[in-house]
PDB file of C-alpha atoms and ligand atoms in Angstrom:
ATOM      1  CA  UNK A   1      -0.012  -0.032  -0.086  1.00 74.00           C
ATOM      2  CA  UNK A   2       1.427   3.497  -1.020  1.00 87.00           C
ATOM      3  CA  UNK A   3       0.967   6.225   1.439  1.00 88.00           C
ATOM      4  CA  UNK A   4       0.834   9.945   1.247  1.00 90.00           C
ATOM      5  CA  UNK A   5       4.073  10.852   2.724  1.00 96.00           C
ATOM      6  CA  UNK A   6       5.414  14.462   2.316  1.00 96.00           C
ATOM      7  CA  UNK A   7       8.848  13.547   4.087  1.00 98.00           C
ATOM      8  CA  UNK A   8      10.611  10.753   5.479  1.00 98.00           C
ATOM      9  CA  UNK A   9      12.832  11.171   8.540  1.00 98.00           C
ATOM     10  CA  UNK A  10      15.582   8.886   9.530  1.00 98.00           C
ATOM     11  CA  UNK A  11      16.428   9.086  13.134  1.00 97.00           C
ATOM     12  CA  UNK A  12      19.966   8.434  14.113  1.00 96.00           C
ATOM     13  CA  UNK A  13      21.668   7.923  17.801  1.00 94.00           C
ATOM     14  CA  UNK A  14      19.437  10.190  20.114  1.00 92.00           C
ATOM     15  CA  UNK A  15      16.251  10.204  18.052  1.00 94.00           C
ATOM     16  CA  UNK A  16      14.294   7.345  18.163  1.00 95.00           C
ATOM     17  CA  UNK A  17      10.852   8.907  17.767  1.00 94.00           C
ATOM     18  CA  UNK A  18       9.171  12.143  16.413  1.00 95.00           C
ATOM     19  CA  UNK A  19       7.504  13.873  19.289  1.00 91.00           C
ATOM     20  CA  UNK A  20       4.225  15.567  18.336  1.00 88.00           C
ATOM     21  CA  UNK A  21       3.270  13.175  15.598  1.00 95.00           C
ATOM     22  CA  UNK A  22      -0.380  12.853  15.325  1.00 95.00           C
ATOM     23  CA  UNK A  23      -2.753   9.931  13.894  1.00 96.00           C
ATOM     24  CA  UNK A  24       0.256   7.671  14.674  1.00 97.00           C
ATOM     25  CA  UNK A  25       0.259   4.350  12.806  1.00 96.00           C
ATOM     26  CA  UNK A  26       2.866   1.586  12.763  1.00 97.00           C
ATOM     27  CA  UNK A  27       3.885  -0.630  10.058  1.00 96.00           C
ATOM     28  CA  UNK A  28       6.091  -3.747   9.905  1.00 97.00           C
ATOM     29  CA  UNK A  29       7.657  -3.805   6.470  1.00 96.00           C
ATOM     30  CA  UNK A  30       9.452  -6.573   4.638  1.00 96.00           C
ATOM     31  CA  UNK A  31      11.570  -5.687   1.545  1.00 97.00           C
ATOM     32  CA  UNK A  32      13.397  -7.765  -1.110  1.00 95.00           C
ATOM     33  CA  UNK A  33      16.733  -7.076   0.873  1.00 96.00           C
ATOM     34  CA  UNK A  34      15.479  -7.948   4.391  1.00 97.00           C
ATOM     35  CA  UNK A  35      13.972  -6.068   7.165  1.00 98.00           C
ATOM     36  CA  UNK A  36      14.408  -2.382   7.747  1.00 98.00           C
ATOM     37  CA  UNK A  37      15.895  -1.306  11.127  1.00 98.00           C
ATOM     38  CA  UNK A  38      12.380  -1.154  12.785  1.00 98.00           C
ATOM     39  CA  UNK A  39       8.649  -0.852  12.102  1.00 98.00           C
ATOM     40  CA  UNK A  40       8.063   2.452  10.128  1.00 98.00           C
ATOM     41  CA  UNK A  41       5.806   5.106  11.807  1.00 97.00           C
ATOM     42  CA  UNK A  42       3.654   7.112   9.879  1.00 97.00           C
ATOM     43  CA  UNK A  43       1.598  10.405  11.341  1.00 97.00           C
ATOM     44  CA  UNK A  44       0.409  14.016  10.565  1.00 96.00           C
ATOM     45  CA  UNK A  45       2.420  17.019  11.552  1.00 95.00           C
ATOM     46  CA  UNK A  46      -0.629  19.545  11.059  1.00 92.00           C
ATOM     47  CA  UNK A  47      -2.084  18.811   7.429  1.00 94.00           C
ATOM     48  CA  UNK A  48       1.588  17.096   6.536  1.00 97.00           C
ATOM     49  CA  UNK A  49       2.429  13.601   6.200  1.00 97.00           C
ATOM     50  CA  UNK A  50       5.723  12.400   7.813  1.00 98.00           C
ATOM     51  CA  UNK A  51       7.162   8.934   7.845  1.00 98.00           C
ATOM     52  CA  UNK A  52       9.688   8.240  10.653  1.00 98.00           C
ATOM     53  CA  UNK A  53      12.274   5.323  11.031  1.00 98.00           C
ATOM     54  CA  UNK A  54      14.928   4.936  13.856  1.00 98.00           C
ATOM     55  CA  UNK A  55      18.084   4.034  11.817  1.00 98.00           C
ATOM     56  CA  UNK A  56      19.585   2.029  14.764  1.00 98.00           C
ATOM     57  CA  UNK A  57      16.156   0.513  15.836  1.00 97.00           C
ATOM     58  CA  UNK A  58      14.026   2.161  18.330  1.00 95.00           C
ATOM     59  CA  UNK A  59      16.021   0.551  21.250  1.00 92.00           C
ATOM     60  CA  UNK A  60      19.280   1.434  19.633  1.00 93.00           C
ATOM     61  CA  UNK A  61      20.375  -2.237  19.085  1.00 95.00           C
ATOM     62  CA  UNK A  62      21.796  -1.908  15.528  1.00 97.00           C
ATOM     63  CA  UNK A  63      25.454  -0.764  15.227  1.00 97.00           C
ATOM     64  CA  UNK A  64      26.214   1.446  11.999  1.00 98.00           C
ATOM     65  CA  UNK A  65      27.776  -1.239  10.140  1.00 98.00           C
ATOM     66  CA  UNK A  66      24.980  -3.878  10.556  1.00 97.00           C
ATOM     67  CA  UNK A  67      22.329  -1.273   9.687  1.00 98.00           C
ATOM     68  CA  UNK A  68      20.094  -2.649   6.564  1.00 98.00           C
ATOM     69  CA  UNK A  69      20.363   0.650   4.696  1.00 98.00           C
ATOM     70  CA  UNK A  70      19.070  -0.921   1.472  1.00 98.00           C
ATOM     71  CA  UNK A  71      15.808  -2.379   3.324  1.00 98.00           C
ATOM     72  CA  UNK A  72      15.338   1.156   5.047  1.00 98.00           C
ATOM     73  CA  UNK A  73      15.319   2.967   1.904  1.00 98.00           C
ATOM     74  CA  UNK A  74      13.768   0.801  -0.007  1.00 98.00           C
ATOM     75  CA  UNK A  75      10.649   0.598   2.371  1.00 98.00           C
ATOM     76  CA  UNK A  76      10.410   4.227   2.593  1.00 98.00           C
ATOM     77  CA  UNK A  77      10.516   4.547  -1.188  1.00 97.00           C
ATOM     78  CA  UNK A  78       8.117   1.662  -1.616  1.00 96.00           C
ATOM     79  CA  UNK A  79       5.501   3.005   0.766  1.00 96.00           C
ATOM     80  CA  UNK A  80       5.657   6.429  -1.158  1.00 96.00           C
ATOM     81  CA  UNK A  81       8.454   8.847   0.386  1.00 97.00           C
ATOM     82  CA  UNK A  82      10.090  11.053  -2.258  1.00 98.00           C
ATOM     83  CA  UNK A  83      12.174  13.219   0.035  1.00 98.00           C
ATOM     84  CA  UNK A  84      14.278  11.834   2.765  1.00 98.00           C
ATOM     85  CA  UNK A  85      16.147  13.973   5.538  1.00 98.00           C
ATOM     86  CA  UNK A  86      18.802  11.605   7.610  1.00 98.00           C
ATOM     87  CA  UNK A  87      19.546  12.999  11.022  1.00 98.00           C
ATOM     88  CA  UNK A  88      23.035  11.772  11.880  1.00 98.00           C
ATOM     89  CA  UNK A  89      25.205  12.144  14.869  1.00 98.00           C
ATOM     90  CA  UNK A  90      28.885  13.229  14.277  1.00 98.00           C
ATOM     91  CA  UNK A  91      31.954  14.173  15.524  1.00 98.00           C
ATOM     92  CA  UNK A  92      33.438  17.878  14.516  1.00 98.00           C
ATOM     93  CA  UNK A  93      36.726  18.293  12.836  1.00 98.00           C
ATOM     94  CA  UNK A  94      36.643  21.689  11.374  1.00 98.00           C
ATOM     95  CA  UNK A  95      36.707  24.679  14.039  1.00 97.00           C
ATOM     96  CA  UNK A  96      33.504  25.818  13.746  1.00 97.00           C
ATOM     97  CA  UNK A  97      31.982  22.239  13.987  1.00 98.00           C
ATOM     98  CA  UNK A  98      31.963  22.247  17.777  1.00 97.00           C
ATOM     99  CA  UNK A  99      29.736  20.047  19.981  1.00 97.00           C
ATOM    100  CA  UNK A 100      25.794  20.895  19.709  1.00 98.00           C
ATOM    101  CA  UNK A 101      26.360  22.672  16.129  1.00 98.00           C
ATOM    102  CA  UNK A 102      23.865  21.598  13.652  1.00 98.00           C
ATOM    103  CA  UNK A 103      25.049  21.330   9.931  1.00 98.00           C
ATOM    104  CA  UNK A 104      23.787  20.252   6.653  1.00 98.00           C
ATOM    105  CA  UNK A 105      26.955  18.933   4.651  1.00 98.00           C
ATOM    106  CA  UNK A 106      27.313  19.226   0.926  1.00 98.00           C
ATOM    107  CA  UNK A 107      30.051  16.398   0.288  1.00 98.00           C
ATOM    108  CA  UNK A 108      30.987  13.260   1.416  1.00 98.00           C
ATOM    109  CA  UNK A 109      33.953  11.041   1.640  1.00 98.00           C
ATOM    110  CA  UNK A 110      33.421   7.371   2.065  1.00 98.00           C
ATOM    111  CA  UNK A 111      35.876   5.427   4.253  1.00 98.00           C
ATOM    112  CA  UNK A 112      33.620   2.497   5.095  1.00 98.00           C
ATOM    113  CA  UNK A 113      34.224  -1.181   4.096  1.00 97.00           C
ATOM    114  CA  UNK A 114      32.099  -4.313   3.535  1.00 95.00           C
ATOM    115  CA  UNK A 115      28.863  -2.534   3.429  1.00 97.00           C
ATOM    116  CA  UNK A 116      26.152  -3.299   0.900  1.00 96.00           C
ATOM    117  CA  UNK A 117      26.271  -0.047  -0.940  1.00 96.00           C
ATOM    118  CA  UNK A 118      24.263  -0.667  -4.098  1.00 96.00           C
ATOM    119  CA  UNK A 119      20.973  -1.947  -5.393  1.00 96.00           C
ATOM    120  CA  UNK A 120      23.029  -3.351  -8.344  1.00 92.00           C
ATOM    121  CA  UNK A 121      24.486  -5.894  -6.107  1.00 84.00           C
ATOM    122  CA  UNK A 122      21.426  -8.576  -6.781  1.00 83.00           C
ATOM    123  CA  UNK A 123      22.080 -11.323  -9.308  1.00 84.00           C
ATOM    124  CA  UNK A 124      20.698 -10.026 -12.801  1.00 87.00           C
ATOM    125  CA  UNK A 125      20.235  -6.383 -11.853  1.00 86.00           C
ATOM    126  CA  UNK A 126      21.453  -3.832 -14.510  1.00 87.00           C
ATOM    127  CA  UNK A 127      24.503  -2.144 -13.728  1.00 90.00           C
ATOM    128  CA  UNK A 128      24.076   1.455 -13.268  1.00 89.00           C
ATOM    129  CA  UNK A 129      26.870   4.043 -12.686  1.00 94.00           C
ATOM    130  CA  UNK A 130      24.912   6.738 -11.266  1.00 94.00           C
ATOM    131  CA  UNK A 131      26.320  10.395 -10.942  1.00 97.00           C
ATOM    132  CA  UNK A 132      27.232  11.067  -7.489  1.00 98.00           C
ATOM    133  CA  UNK A 133      29.343  14.509  -7.808  1.00 98.00           C
ATOM    134  CA  UNK A 134      26.986  16.302  -5.507  1.00 98.00           C
ATOM    135  CA  UNK A 135      25.798  13.510  -3.096  1.00 98.00           C
ATOM    136  CA  UNK A 136      23.020  15.492  -1.515  1.00 98.00           C
ATOM    137  CA  UNK A 137      19.967  17.004  -3.177  1.00 98.00           C
ATOM    138  CA  UNK A 138      20.478  20.508  -3.331  1.00 98.00           C
ATOM    139  CA  UNK A 139      16.945  21.647  -3.307  1.00 98.00           C
ATOM    140  CA  UNK A 140      16.283  19.793  -0.182  1.00 98.00           C
ATOM    141  CA  UNK A 141      19.387  21.212   1.566  1.00 98.00           C
ATOM    142  CA  UNK A 142      18.286  24.481   0.770  1.00 98.00           C
ATOM    143  CA  UNK A 143      14.693  23.994   2.051  1.00 98.00           C
ATOM    144  CA  UNK A 144      16.328  22.516   5.313  1.00 98.00           C
ATOM    145  CA  UNK A 145      18.485  25.560   5.710  1.00 98.00           C
ATOM    146  CA  UNK A 146      15.295  27.680   5.054  1.00 98.00           C
ATOM    147  CA  UNK A 147      13.421  26.067   7.620  1.00 98.00           C
ATOM    148  CA  UNK A 148      15.978  26.156  10.354  1.00 98.00           C
ATOM    149  CA  UNK A 149      16.330  29.848   9.612  1.00 97.00           C
ATOM    150  CA  UNK A 150      12.633  30.531  10.231  1.00 97.00           C
ATOM    151  CA  UNK A 151      12.916  28.625  13.493  1.00 97.00           C
ATOM    152  CA  UNK A 152      15.780  30.678  14.446  1.00 96.00           C
ATOM    153  CA  UNK A 153      18.201  27.936  14.647  1.00 96.00           C
ATOM    154  CA  UNK A 154      21.519  28.408  13.573  1.00 97.00           C
ATOM    155  CA  UNK A 155      22.561  25.497  11.097  1.00 98.00           C
ATOM    156  CA  UNK A 156      25.870  25.452   9.278  1.00 98.00           C
ATOM    157  CA  UNK A 157      25.616  25.442   5.315  1.00 98.00           C
ATOM    158  CA  UNK A 158      27.803  22.846   3.966  1.00 98.00           C
ATOM    159  CA  UNK A 159      30.871  20.810   4.954  1.00 98.00           C
ATOM    160  CA  UNK A 160      32.308  17.700   3.779  1.00 98.00           C
ATOM    161  CA  UNK A 161      31.030  14.524   5.935  1.00 98.00           C
ATOM    162  CA  UNK A 162      33.917  11.708   6.240  1.00 98.00           C
ATOM    163  CA  UNK A 163      32.130   8.457   6.814  1.00 98.00           C
ATOM    164  CA  UNK A 164      33.938   5.989   8.968  1.00 98.00           C
ATOM    165  CA  UNK A 165      33.127   2.325   9.452  1.00 98.00           C
ATOM    166  CA  UNK A 166      32.758   2.289  13.370  1.00 97.00           C
ATOM    167  CA  UNK A 167      31.499   1.384  15.711  1.00 97.00           C
ATOM    168  CA  UNK A 168      34.729   2.457  17.478  1.00 97.00           C
ATOM    169  CA  UNK A 169      35.762   6.180  17.468  1.00 97.00           C
ATOM    170  CA  UNK A 170      38.601   6.942  15.260  1.00 98.00           C
ATOM    171  CA  UNK A 171      42.430   7.434  16.376  1.00 97.00           C
ATOM    172  CA  UNK A 172      43.865  10.943  16.188  1.00 97.00           C
ATOM    173  CA  UNK A 173      45.916   9.772  13.242  1.00 98.00           C
ATOM    174  CA  UNK A 174      42.805   8.785  11.306  1.00 98.00           C
ATOM    175  CA  UNK A 175      41.105  11.993  12.428  1.00 98.00           C
ATOM    176  CA  UNK A 176      44.054  14.197  11.123  1.00 98.00           C
ATOM    177  CA  UNK A 177      44.071  12.283   7.595  1.00 98.00           C
ATOM    178  CA  UNK A 178      40.358  13.019   7.467  1.00 98.00           C
ATOM    179  CA  UNK A 179      41.206  16.797   7.972  1.00 98.00           C
ATOM    180  CA  UNK A 180      43.942  16.370   5.434  1.00 98.00           C
ATOM    181  CA  UNK A 181      41.362  15.087   2.841  1.00 98.00           C
ATOM    182  CA  UNK A 182      39.005  17.977   3.484  1.00 98.00           C
ATOM    183  CA  UNK A 183      36.545  16.417   5.837  1.00 98.00           C
ATOM    184  CA  UNK A 184      34.751  18.730   8.234  1.00 98.00           C
ATOM    185  CA  UNK A 185      32.611  16.298   9.944  1.00 98.00           C
ATOM    186  CA  UNK A 186      33.122  12.580  10.844  1.00 98.00           C
ATOM    187  CA  UNK A 187      29.898  10.070  11.133  1.00 98.00           C
ATOM    188  CA  UNK A 188      29.514   6.368  10.808  1.00 98.00           C
ATOM    189  CA  UNK A 189      26.046   6.143   9.033  1.00 98.00           C
ATOM    190  CA  UNK A 190      26.074   8.843   6.106  1.00 98.00           C
ATOM    191  CA  UNK A 191      27.032   6.109   3.771  1.00 98.00           C
ATOM    192  CA  UNK A 192      25.763   4.132   2.123  1.00 98.00           C
ATOM    193  CA  UNK A 193      22.582   5.844   2.986  1.00 98.00           C
ATOM    194  CA  UNK A 194      23.082   8.812   0.721  1.00 98.00           C
ATOM    195  CA  UNK A 195      24.053   6.750  -2.453  1.00 98.00           C
ATOM    196  CA  UNK A 196      21.223   4.259  -2.023  1.00 98.00           C
ATOM    197  CA  UNK A 197      18.675   7.311  -1.755  1.00 98.00           C
ATOM    198  CA  UNK A 198      20.291   8.668  -5.108  1.00 98.00           C
ATOM    199  CA  UNK A 199      20.078   4.987  -6.576  1.00 97.00           C
ATOM    200  CA  UNK A 200      16.324   5.194  -6.010  1.00 97.00           C
ATOM    201  CA  UNK A 201      15.888   8.399  -7.186  1.00 98.00           C
ATOM    202  CA  UNK A 202      15.006   9.870  -3.866  1.00 98.00           C
ATOM    203  CA  UNK A 203      15.793  13.473  -2.851  1.00 98.00           C
ATOM    204  CA  UNK A 204      18.097  13.373   0.233  1.00 98.00           C
ATOM    205  CA  UNK A 205      19.756  15.534   2.600  1.00 98.00           C
ATOM    206  CA  UNK A 206      21.733  14.941   5.831  1.00 98.00           C
ATOM    207  CA  UNK A 207      21.005  17.133   9.071  1.00 98.00           C
ATOM    208  CA  UNK A 208      24.132  16.449  10.849  1.00 98.00           C
ATOM    209  CA  UNK A 209      24.421  16.846  14.940  1.00 98.00           C
ATOM    210  CA  UNK A 210      27.711  17.482  16.268  1.00 98.00           C
ATOM    211  CA  UNK A 211      28.094  15.247  19.511  1.00 98.00           C
ATOM    212  CA  UNK A 212      31.862  15.719  20.218  1.00 97.00           C
ATOM    213  CA  UNK A 213      34.932  16.901  19.116  1.00 97.00           C
ATOM    214  CA  UNK A 214      36.525  14.181  16.856  1.00 98.00           C
ATOM    215  CA  UNK A 215      39.749  12.324  18.240  1.00 97.00           C
ATOM    216  CA  UNK A 216      42.541  15.044  18.604  1.00 96.00           C
ATOM    217  CA  UNK A 217      40.310  17.996  17.916  1.00 97.00           C
ATOM    218  CA  UNK A 218      39.199  20.162  20.857  1.00 90.00           C
ATOM    219  CA  UNK A 219      41.308  20.023  24.045  1.00 85.00           C
ATOM    220  CA  UNK A 220      39.831  17.022  25.634  1.00 83.00           C
ATOM    221  CA  UNK A 221      42.411  13.806  26.176  1.00 85.00           C
ATOM    222  CA  UNK A 222      39.574  11.498  25.231  1.00 89.00           C
ATOM    223  CA  UNK A 223      35.862  11.358  24.212  1.00 91.00           C
ATOM    224  CA  UNK A 224      33.529  10.763  26.909  1.00 91.00           C
ATOM    225  CA  UNK A 225      30.106   9.134  26.335  1.00 92.00           C
ATOM    226  CA  UNK A 226      28.019  11.015  28.809  1.00 93.00           C
ATOM    227  CA  UNK A 227      29.142  14.263  27.068  1.00 93.00           C
ATOM    228  CA  UNK A 228      28.308  12.764  23.712  1.00 95.00           C
ATOM    229  CA  UNK A 229      24.952  11.771  25.038  1.00 95.00           C
ATOM    230  CA  UNK A 230      24.408  15.249  26.658  1.00 96.00           C
ATOM    231  CA  UNK A 231      25.486  17.362  23.527  1.00 97.00           C
ATOM    232  CA  UNK A 232      23.105  15.060  21.251  1.00 97.00           C
ATOM    233  CA  UNK A 233      20.150  15.468  23.549  1.00 96.00           C
ATOM    234  CA  UNK A 234      20.669  19.425  23.300  1.00 97.00           C
ATOM    235  CA  UNK A 235      21.377  19.481  19.580  1.00 97.00           C
ATOM    236  CA  UNK A 236      18.290  16.997  19.002  1.00 97.00           C
ATOM    237  CA  UNK A 237      15.888  19.264  20.507  1.00 96.00           C
ATOM    238  CA  UNK A 238      15.981  21.575  17.406  1.00 96.00           C
ATOM    239  CA  UNK A 239      15.156  18.703  15.079  1.00 97.00           C
ATOM    240  CA  UNK A 240      11.500  18.617  15.695  1.00 96.00           C
ATOM    241  CA  UNK A 241      11.093  22.322  15.109  1.00 96.00           C
ATOM    242  CA  UNK A 242      13.287  22.508  11.823  1.00 97.00           C
ATOM    243  CA  UNK A 243      11.188  19.358  10.376  1.00 97.00           C
ATOM    244  CA  UNK A 244       7.988  20.741  11.213  1.00 97.00           C
ATOM    245  CA  UNK A 245       9.113  24.257   9.467  1.00 97.00           C
ATOM    246  CA  UNK A 246      10.452  22.199   6.636  1.00 97.00           C
ATOM    247  CA  UNK A 247       7.079  20.330   6.293  1.00 96.00           C
ATOM    248  CA  UNK A 248       4.979  23.536   6.667  1.00 92.00           C
ATOM    249  CA  UNK A 249       7.069  25.973   4.569  1.00 84.00           C
TER     250      UNK A 249
HETATM  251  N1  HPA B   1      33.169   9.779  15.113  1.00 83.28           N
HETATM  252  C1  HPA B   1      32.317   8.845  14.244  1.00 83.28           C
HETATM  253  N2  HPA B   1      31.259   9.035  14.388  1.00 83.28           N
HETATM  254  C2  HPA B   1      30.690   9.972  15.287  1.00 83.28           C
HETATM  255  C3  HPA B   1      31.345  10.453  16.246  1.00 83.28           C
HETATM  256  C4  HPA B   1      32.711  10.623  16.140  1.00 83.28           C
HETATM  257  O1  HPA B   1      33.416  11.275  16.549  1.00 83.28           O
HETATM  258  N3  HPA B   1      30.690  11.367  17.089  1.00 83.28           N
HETATM  259  C5  HPA B   1      29.364  10.923  16.858  1.00 83.28           C
HETATM  260  N4  HPA B   1      29.429  10.061  15.810  1.00 83.28           N
END
């Protein structure tokens, strides 16, 4: 059954449900690629229809390298989503990407390995070499930034997202290398989500929430988990406001 969906939101670490959703319906979906991370949640924000999916499962039990990205995107598309915003926790590398900052990146470098990164990976499927020069949909990025402006939430426009394998955090040397490569942010879930969305022809943008300074950035000797969660909680508070403005704008 296809549904009317104005926007799909994929919640990352710290975002397991969308508060304020009305007329909520849940649906377990199976796909040719296996099961998505959890049931899909559908509901209304005013007159607008939102689909929500918790990338790591609603109990945060699926690590970044085990997320079934193909099933997640396919399920959303199959049920009628055309625009998808991925919310991703990240570490900050560039000086202005300090903890609690929100950013809408415009580039990606993929350092992940052993993930299923294409729908062509199926016997008999046609091989397609899609254009990925601009990994995010510019129109949706601009709409997201404009929505943030309307709510008065500061969001950094642009930046390069370095996608690492995880689930461990990086060494200082790895982050120094990412910085030399031109990465401004580092996270574990930006890929292959973005490329799979492109293969399916979906509009896709990332709303990155800086949870901590990446290893060797800032002045702390090591990264503390309680600090990550406190920063994420603070940054996540702005997400429903921005998404509501995006839907209603
Ligand atoms: N590195 C990778 N992924 C992350 C980080 C980090 O420092 N913080 C939150 N997600």
